[in-house]
XYZ file of C-alpha atoms in Angstrom:
582
model
C 80.171 32.135 -17.686
C 78.156 32.199 -14.485
C 75.861 29.286 -13.849
C 72.577 29.907 -15.588
C 69.464 30.529 -13.534
C 65.901 29.419 -14.283
C 63.866 31.815 -16.339
C 61.594 33.454 -13.717
C 61.149 36.891 -15.251
C 57.408 37.107 -14.687
C 54.939 35.965 -12.094
C 52.995 34.405 -14.970
C 55.752 31.828 -15.494
C 55.550 30.844 -11.802
C 51.797 30.440 -12.079
C 52.232 28.443 -15.263
C 54.702 26.083 -13.642
C 52.513 25.465 -10.607
C 49.200 25.001 -12.423
C 49.901 23.920 -15.994
C 51.190 20.558 -17.157
C 51.049 21.171 -20.902
C 53.301 23.430 -22.933
C 50.389 25.232 -24.630
C 48.873 26.025 -21.196
C 52.185 27.528 -20.026
C 52.341 29.762 -23.132
C 48.726 30.842 -22.601
C 49.420 31.605 -18.911
C 52.327 33.807 -20.009
C 50.036 35.696 -22.380
C 51.792 34.396 -25.483
C 48.740 32.570 -26.861
C 45.146 33.804 -27.147
C 42.225 31.676 -25.977
C 41.337 30.942 -29.622
C 44.916 29.889 -30.411
C 45.036 27.654 -27.327
C 41.789 25.932 -28.307
C 43.050 25.445 -31.875
C 46.362 23.903 -30.707
C 44.610 21.425 -28.384
C 42.053 20.308 -30.954
C 44.565 20.159 -33.811
C 47.018 18.118 -31.705
C 44.257 15.645 -30.880
C 43.054 15.455 -34.500
C 46.531 14.981 -36.026
C 47.868 12.856 -33.171
C 50.940 15.107 -33.062
C 52.618 16.867 -30.114
C 51.523 20.515 -29.544
C 55.186 21.669 -29.881
C 55.288 20.573 -33.517
C 52.091 22.425 -34.361
C 53.233 25.540 -32.471
C 56.467 25.552 -34.495
C 54.530 25.213 -37.748
C 52.110 28.016 -36.885
C 54.892 30.423 -35.850
C 52.789 32.041 -33.111
C 55.678 31.925 -30.645
C 59.459 32.034 -31.092
C 61.727 29.019 -30.561
C 63.099 30.734 -27.439
C 59.606 31.145 -25.977
C 58.821 27.536 -26.820
C 61.984 26.274 -25.135
C 61.356 28.462 -22.071
C 57.789 27.112 -21.764
C 59.062 23.535 -22.086
C 61.570 24.272 -19.336
C 58.679 25.325 -17.070
C 56.763 22.124 -17.870
C 59.549 19.657 -17.117
C 61.147 21.714 -14.343
C 64.544 22.250 -16.016
C 66.055 25.762 -16.191
C 66.174 27.587 -19.549
C 69.411 29.271 -20.711
C 70.792 31.035 -23.782
C 74.447 29.875 -24.072
C 75.237 32.316 -26.883
C 74.935 35.489 -24.787
C 78.196 35.329 -22.818
C 81.692 33.808 -23.144
C 82.322 30.354 -21.651
C 85.578 29.559 -19.866
C 88.065 27.536 -21.945
C 88.479 25.242 -18.913
C 84.783 24.346 -19.157
C 84.801 23.877 -22.945
C 87.788 21.544 -22.630
C 85.579 18.970 -20.843
C 83.620 18.307 -24.039
C 85.293 18.180 -27.485
C 83.815 20.283 -30.276
C 82.917 17.178 -32.355
C 80.821 15.808 -29.463
C 79.147 19.174 -28.941
C 78.201 19.407 -32.637
C 77.044 15.792 -32.857
C 74.638 15.967 -29.918
C 73.887 19.743 -30.122
C 75.040 20.357 -26.560
C 77.530 22.744 -24.962
C 79.010 22.914 -21.424
C 78.391 26.303 -19.817
C 79.836 26.136 -16.287
C 81.432 23.825 -13.721
C 80.842 23.858 -9.958
C 82.575 21.240 -7.861
C 81.935 17.846 -9.455
C 78.981 19.060 -11.547
C 79.100 20.218 -15.165
C 76.245 22.437 -16.396
C 75.290 21.579 -19.976
C 72.857 23.339 -22.342
C 70.944 20.906 -24.548
C 67.816 20.730 -26.700
C 66.384 17.659 -24.930
C 67.461 17.362 -21.291
C 65.369 14.197 -20.934
C 67.586 12.251 -23.350
C 69.191 9.900 -20.807
C 71.549 8.308 -23.352
C 73.140 11.659 -24.216
C 73.373 12.601 -20.518
C 75.093 9.300 -19.713
C 77.532 9.723 -22.626
C 78.465 13.275 -21.527
C 79.015 12.110 -17.940
C 81.373 9.349 -19.124
C 83.199 11.656 -21.562
C 83.698 14.507 -19.091
C 84.034 12.489 -15.883
C 81.539 14.755 -14.081
C 77.903 14.636 -13.051
C 75.760 16.627 -15.506
C 73.226 19.314 -14.645
C 71.080 19.813 -17.803
C 69.621 23.100 -19.038
C 67.198 23.654 -21.918
C 68.289 25.809 -24.859
C 67.234 26.176 -28.485
C 69.200 24.361 -31.188
C 69.985 27.709 -32.854
C 71.417 29.188 -29.650
C 73.557 26.092 -28.982
C 74.898 25.973 -32.549
C 75.634 29.702 -32.390
C 77.511 29.203 -29.118
C 79.488 26.238 -30.522
C 80.491 28.254 -33.602
C 81.441 31.283 -31.506
C 83.088 29.634 -28.483
C 85.015 26.737 -29.987
C 86.201 28.435 -33.180
C 87.108 31.843 -31.792
C 90.727 30.648 -31.798
C 91.247 31.235 -28.105
C 89.442 28.541 -26.188
C 91.313 25.411 -27.281
C 94.838 26.814 -26.961
C 94.105 28.566 -23.661
C 92.211 25.540 -22.360
C 95.201 23.259 -23.018
C 97.564 25.745 -21.365
C 95.271 26.010 -18.350
C 95.309 22.212 -17.957
C 99.096 22.387 -17.670
C 98.972 25.438 -15.419
C 96.509 23.772 -13.041
C 99.093 21.103 -12.136
C 101.090 23.784 -10.318
C 99.926 26.445 -7.901
C 100.738 29.739 -9.648
C 101.982 32.223 -7.108
C 102.105 36.014 -7.593
C 105.558 37.319 -8.460
C 106.992 39.808 -6.050
C 110.605 40.388 -6.979
C 113.340 40.169 -9.616
C 114.276 36.679 -8.362
C 110.964 35.437 -9.810
C 111.684 36.570 -13.386
C 113.347 33.324 -14.442
C 110.381 31.384 -13.094
C 107.886 33.350 -15.136
C 109.861 33.195 -18.354
C 110.051 29.475 -17.879
C 106.315 29.172 -17.124
C 105.364 27.752 -20.522
C 101.575 27.634 -19.989
C 101.381 31.310 -18.965
C 103.709 32.380 -21.776
C 101.516 30.460 -24.245
C 98.334 32.064 -22.919
C 99.783 35.585 -23.326
C 101.086 34.729 -26.794
C 97.670 33.316 -27.796
C 95.882 36.444 -26.551
C 98.154 38.624 -28.691
C 97.956 36.400 -31.783
C 94.170 36.312 -31.614
C 94.075 40.110 -31.255
C 96.107 40.477 -34.450
C 93.960 37.913 -36.272
C 90.670 39.691 -35.483
C 92.120 43.178 -36.213
C 91.755 44.358 -32.600
C 93.149 47.783 -31.724
C 93.225 47.118 -27.956
C 93.216 44.146 -25.577
C 91.759 44.645 -22.069
C 92.789 42.180 -19.318
C 90.503 42.982 -16.392
C 90.457 41.330 -12.943
C 86.974 40.789 -11.523
C 86.032 39.357 -8.116
C 86.116 35.678 -9.130
C 87.536 35.681 -12.678
C 89.590 37.571 -15.217
C 87.812 39.023 -18.237
C 89.500 39.439 -21.643
C 87.952 41.999 -23.995
C 89.045 43.044 -27.497
C 88.247 46.379 -29.137
C 87.374 45.478 -32.723
C 86.297 48.237 -35.120
C 85.890 50.580 -32.160
C 83.576 48.327 -30.103
C 84.626 46.225 -27.093
C 83.809 42.495 -27.347
C 84.081 40.150 -24.365
C 85.894 37.099 -25.731
C 87.256 35.057 -22.887
C 86.927 34.346 -19.169
C 90.032 33.082 -17.316
C 90.392 31.719 -13.768
C 91.228 34.441 -11.253
C 94.121 32.377 -9.846
C 96.329 32.953 -12.922
C 95.724 36.706 -13.216
C 98.864 37.799 -11.345
C 101.054 35.440 -13.363
C 99.666 36.828 -16.662
C 100.228 40.419 -15.468
C 103.798 39.595 -14.449
C 104.505 37.933 -17.789
C 103.283 41.006 -19.711
C 105.211 43.358 -17.403
C 108.426 41.438 -18.104
C 107.814 41.689 -21.861
C 107.458 45.461 -21.468
C 110.457 45.721 -19.092
C 108.220 47.138 -16.333
C 108.576 46.847 -12.551
C 106.815 43.599 -11.649
C 106.813 44.344 -7.926
C 105.124 47.770 -8.350
C 101.371 47.269 -8.157
C 100.193 50.449 -6.477
C 101.009 52.888 -9.298
C 100.081 52.919 -13.009
C 102.891 52.045 -15.418
C 103.408 52.526 -19.165
C 105.709 50.703 -21.563
C 106.015 49.417 -25.106
C 107.537 46.432 -26.878
C 107.542 44.741 -30.292
C 105.773 41.483 -31.061
C 106.196 39.520 -34.279
C 103.765 36.959 -35.670
C 104.565 35.537 -39.091
C 105.476 38.508 -41.305
C 103.530 40.968 -39.119
C 105.602 43.300 -36.933
C 103.428 44.789 -34.170
C 104.253 47.650 -31.817
C 102.470 47.156 -28.468
C 101.822 49.956 -26.004
C 101.149 48.727 -22.472
C 99.329 50.465 -19.664
C 98.714 49.049 -16.172
C 96.305 50.421 -13.592
C 95.582 49.234 -10.043
C 91.896 48.367 -9.441
C 89.888 46.953 -6.535
C 90.560 43.346 -7.596
C 94.099 43.663 -8.967
C 95.973 45.256 -11.823
C 94.204 45.881 -15.113
C 96.267 45.867 -18.307
C 95.412 47.456 -21.647
C 97.557 46.619 -24.660
C 97.273 48.784 -27.788
C 98.257 46.997 -30.986
C 99.828 49.108 -33.739
C 100.835 47.466 -37.009
C 104.154 48.703 -38.358
C 103.347 47.458 -41.865
C 100.379 48.187 -44.073
C 101.056 51.825 -44.867
C 98.953 54.925 -44.311
C 95.533 55.049 -46.059
C 94.838 57.745 -48.662
C 92.199 60.433 -48.047
C 89.614 58.721 -50.336
C 90.261 55.408 -48.541
C 89.438 57.156 -45.253
C 86.043 58.169 -46.643
C 86.624 61.687 -48.012
C 85.104 62.400 -51.421
C 83.331 65.013 -53.509
C 83.513 68.688 -52.539
C 84.806 67.857 -49.056
C 87.870 66.154 -50.543
C 88.330 68.948 -53.123
C 88.203 71.688 -50.454
C 90.659 69.874 -48.176
C 93.109 69.176 -51.025
C 92.976 72.832 -52.110
C 93.794 74.023 -48.597
C 96.631 71.569 -47.910
C 98.233 72.711 -51.184
C 98.611 76.248 -49.779
C 102.095 77.276 -48.546
C 100.824 78.591 -45.196
C 97.789 78.597 -42.899
C 96.324 76.423 -40.127
C 94.263 73.311 -40.823
C 92.501 71.739 -37.845
C 91.121 68.188 -37.493
C 88.415 67.935 -34.843
C 86.523 65.196 -33.083
C 86.441 63.240 -29.793
C 89.062 60.697 -28.717
C 89.072 57.684 -31.024
C 87.536 59.460 -34.014
C 90.569 58.888 -36.274
C 92.041 62.413 -36.204
C 95.658 61.199 -36.067
C 95.106 58.809 -38.980
C 93.739 61.689 -41.094
C 96.796 63.812 -40.215
C 99.140 60.970 -41.210
C 97.259 60.574 -44.487
C 97.648 64.303 -45.242
C 101.364 64.296 -44.326
C 101.979 61.221 -46.514
C 100.359 63.066 -49.424
C 102.529 66.169 -48.865
C 105.733 64.273 -48.116
C 108.497 64.869 -50.674
C 112.214 65.716 -50.778
C 111.365 69.343 -51.525
C 109.697 70.094 -48.177
C 110.818 69.777 -44.571
C 108.032 68.237 -42.449
C 108.377 68.167 -38.659
C 105.858 66.679 -36.218
C 105.386 66.771 -32.463
C 103.300 63.837 -31.232
C 102.090 62.175 -28.040
C 102.808 59.371 -28.820
C 104.255 58.642 -32.281
C 101.804 56.038 -33.605
C 103.202 55.453 -37.093
C 106.595 56.263 -38.477
C 106.622 57.951 -41.897
C 109.878 57.769 -43.877
C 111.259 61.216 -44.617
C 109.263 62.986 -41.888
C 111.027 64.296 -38.758
C 108.858 63.031 -35.893
C 109.419 64.024 -32.279
C 107.854 62.468 -29.168
C 106.448 64.587 -26.310
C 108.382 64.092 -23.045
C 106.719 65.925 -20.160
C 109.359 64.804 -17.595
C 112.153 66.263 -19.703
C 110.182 69.486 -20.299
C 109.330 68.765 -23.938
C 105.710 69.871 -24.350
C 103.693 70.859 -27.408
C 104.474 74.509 -26.717
C 108.229 74.133 -26.082
C 108.574 71.715 -29.007
C 106.748 74.037 -31.369
C 109.018 76.914 -30.321
C 112.142 74.877 -31.143
C 110.620 73.669 -34.459
C 110.661 77.206 -35.833
C 114.480 77.101 -35.753
C 114.533 73.886 -37.819
C 113.654 75.572 -41.129
C 110.318 73.710 -41.553
C 107.820 74.052 -44.381
C 105.105 72.006 -42.709
C 104.529 71.586 -38.977
C 102.212 69.056 -37.349
C 101.382 69.536 -33.673
C 99.521 66.575 -32.171
C 97.008 68.716 -30.263
C 96.353 72.344 -29.353
C 95.713 72.126 -25.617
C 96.388 75.607 -24.223
C 96.792 79.317 -24.952
C 100.552 79.091 -25.464
C 100.306 76.344 -28.110
C 97.503 78.132 -29.979
C 99.488 81.409 -30.010
C 102.616 79.665 -31.296
C 100.655 77.836 -34.000
C 99.172 81.154 -35.184
C 102.620 82.809 -35.163
C 104.066 79.885 -37.152
C 101.321 80.268 -39.742
C 101.844 84.039 -39.977
C 105.567 83.509 -40.649
C 104.844 81.354 -43.703
C 104.425 77.813 -42.381
C 101.634 75.308 -43.038
C 100.429 74.067 -39.639
C 98.297 71.017 -38.890
C 96.807 70.170 -35.502
C 93.796 68.648 -33.708
C 91.174 69.940 -31.307
C 88.644 68.071 -29.171
C 85.364 69.591 -30.333
C 82.052 68.008 -31.357
C 82.021 69.481 -34.866
C 84.089 71.578 -37.256
C 82.339 74.859 -36.421
C 83.051 74.402 -32.705
C 86.828 74.669 -33.293
C 86.690 78.396 -34.004
C 84.965 79.494 -30.752
C 87.285 77.058 -28.917
C 90.316 79.018 -30.164
C 88.628 82.216 -28.968
C 88.266 80.585 -25.528
C 92.044 80.065 -25.580
C 92.394 83.868 -25.796
C 93.453 83.867 -29.458
C 92.665 87.158 -31.206
C 89.628 86.909 -33.552
C 91.395 88.732 -36.418
C 94.347 86.306 -36.172
C 92.071 83.240 -36.247
C 90.175 84.636 -39.226
C 93.367 85.293 -41.159
C 95.293 82.095 -40.342
C 92.787 79.216 -40.031
C 91.893 78.168 -43.574
C 90.022 74.915 -43.100
C 88.517 72.804 -40.288
C 87.690 69.102 -40.660
C 85.197 67.400 -38.343
C 85.060 63.603 -38.319
C 83.780 60.424 -36.686
C 84.470 56.749 -37.394
C 81.713 54.241 -38.245
C 81.869 50.488 -38.791
C 81.414 49.199 -42.342
C 78.859 46.534 -43.179
C 80.515 43.174 -43.891
C 80.337 42.613 -47.660
C 80.299 38.820 -47.260
C 77.030 38.644 -45.275
C 75.494 41.942 -46.434
C 71.774 41.869 -47.151
C 68.792 44.234 -47.549
C 66.957 45.560 -44.523
C 63.337 46.655 -44.215
C 63.148 50.431 -43.815
C 60.377 52.012 -41.761
C 58.620 55.196 -42.862
C 60.030 56.950 -39.804
C 63.652 56.192 -40.790
C 63.007 57.196 -44.410
C 61.528 60.508 -43.221
C 64.600 61.123 -41.001
C 66.977 60.529 -43.912
C 64.949 62.706 -46.307
C 64.781 65.551 -43.795
C 68.549 65.431 -43.203
C 69.674 65.125 -46.832
C 67.095 67.349 -48.511
C 68.274 68.149 -52.055
C 71.617 66.315 -51.626
C 69.990 63.065 -52.790
C 67.440 62.514 -55.555
C 64.865 60.333 -53.801
C 62.590 60.303 -56.857
C 65.116 58.811 -59.297
C 67.068 56.491 -57.002
C 65.531 53.566 -55.148
C 66.165 53.956 -51.422
C 67.536 50.789 -49.797
C 69.120 50.027 -46.438
C 71.481 47.146 -45.737
C 72.582 45.103 -42.758
C 75.279 42.501 -42.040
C 73.739 39.160 -41.098
C 76.856 37.929 -39.306
C 79.341 35.388 -40.663
C 82.746 33.846 -39.974
C 84.523 36.677 -41.817
C 83.156 39.385 -39.501
C 83.152 37.252 -36.344
C 79.326 37.243 -36.412
C 79.139 41.014 -35.818
C 77.820 42.018 -39.254
C 80.582 44.651 -39.543
C 84.072 44.442 -41.018
C 86.444 47.414 -41.098
C 85.800 51.105 -40.496
C 85.382 54.271 -42.502
C 85.125 57.922 -41.464
C 82.317 60.407 -42.001
C 83.463 63.984 -42.520
C 82.510 67.627 -42.679
C 84.966 70.135 -44.143
C 84.406 73.768 -43.153
C 86.264 76.285 -45.326
C 86.905 79.642 -43.624
C 85.361 81.877 -46.290
C 85.043 85.680 -46.154
C 81.605 85.454 -44.487
C 82.756 82.815 -41.979
C 85.756 85.062 -41.162
C 83.344 87.957 -40.531
C 81.385 85.789 -38.092
C 84.615 84.919 -36.230
C 85.377 88.654 -35.861
C 81.969 89.180 -34.219
C 82.472 86.225 -31.803
C 79.586 84.313 -33.424
C 78.425 81.010 -31.918
C 79.345 77.652 -33.466
C 75.672 77.232 -34.534
C 75.768 80.450 -36.571
C 79.117 79.563 -38.115
C 77.830 76.082 -39.043
C 74.645 77.566 -40.552
C 76.744 79.862 -42.735
C 79.027 77.016 -43.841
C 76.011 74.851 -44.768
C 74.579 77.706 -46.826
C 77.906 77.777 -48.700
C 77.661 74.060 -49.503
C 79.204 72.234 -46.549
C 77.906 68.678 -46.076
C 77.636 67.849 -42.371
C 78.979 64.639 -40.810
C 75.453 63.321 -40.341
C 74.579 63.994 -43.997
C 77.832 62.334 -45.139
C 76.935 59.381 -42.945
C 73.410 59.075 -44.390
C 74.838 59.190 -47.931
C 77.132 56.294 -47.009
C 74.103 54.478 -45.535
C 72.199 54.803 -48.830
C 75.280 53.500 -50.671
C 75.280 50.396 -48.435
C 78.667 51.230 -46.878
C 77.456 51.447 -43.280
C 74.214 51.179 -41.284
C 71.936 53.936 -40.037
C 72.456 52.677 -36.469
C 76.193 53.333 -36.774
C 75.700 56.884 -38.066
C 73.214 57.737 -35.329
C 75.521 56.174 -32.735
C 78.424 58.509 -33.540
C 76.883 61.585 -35.156
C 73.574 62.138 -33.331
C 73.825 65.277 -31.206
């Protein structure tokens, strides 16, 4: 975490610091107290013989952050919020967690022989002296609220990374860690216990917090570690820049990559086991301005494929999809942007259809999960195995069901249509914003309208939203504007007169890593290609007209499905608007 700077956001604070000597005067100069409130505080403090801070806290006219910032101006000590950014494990290691909790303090940065420390009372000389003796460094105090410090202690010390990495860094700092440039260095890296432990800790933590990806990013003066949890990136750790090359080399060796190749991107995969969990890791390196960036994708081999209802499908949408996947032939498309869970939905469908009586073949890039009894083939561009060439060879394998990872070009779309016409059930994905957009997209690929109308039976549009953590879930005040938005979107789909409308929010707890969300669920729209929709395809109708027709026939849109899940307390309105707002 960079050294905190004094809070000088407004010219008013500068004026306050130069002219005012009392905390209430600083707040008034910043426009946070009215003249009447200022007069009341002064007279009440004199009458009660109590400090103005105590009365201000009781009255609730200003927040604790504003109060702390004003106090910082009065005594000339910078204000900081230590809970807003990660703190280096090296810095945290200077002050044990028990000491931090006891005195409500937390170290935030170290420069030379000086340790920056956030504390509630920077004028407490006894605490300052104790910290100096404990850490062995001179202390530069900063003011922070007790809530912010406690939040930072809970987040930084208990995130499961800082202590282990901090200890490893202490060992690593005894040696100068040099970049590895050749095969002769491999033995040295494998024997570099601190670096091996840091990499292992990063992976173990990723598994523990259910991360799908780990980003190791070199910056100018440090290395940033971010985890993608429930689809959102969270910055969790800052490491010294000096060990970046050693960490990259260690990961490259695990993936059997070229450790001396830093100018070109590389890809690899390896297995990692923790306890009973067997994890498949996909590695990707990329050269950047400050060094090589690594992204590791974590794929659990155990746990099984979720069912369609577990994914979030229900009601008529589920019924329509199940009816169409039970047909012996036709094309079913899953649409959505990258990261919207399309592949997971396809795996769920294939698991449902999988039996000894049907031959299922898939062509994927890459194979993310292995399903017993399904013949899965990996794309290999270098060897000439593409979606089109693979699909052509599949037709000679006597398949009942074919899954093609993605329809990317004219050739693949033509082959998928031909496979459907010859009696096969074909599944694939398309990158479109909604279900209706898939049909004009196929027309753009030069597919004949009459062939699309006769082969495509169903199109599923989807997005993924985070679920509210059930442990810290609580009611949320709903504004009239939000209620009007929900009512306008849902219309007759929800009986607002009979049911009480409530919104919920996750407060943040240990279970959800203080995010308020735990796990993910999809929101869907299932467009059935009816006779009237087929007629619109033949006339080259726009996606808007096709969607309007589907809605008139009973299709629930993704946004409507999302709002229904909001009213059920499954997710938040912010999540739905984040992924489904056009």
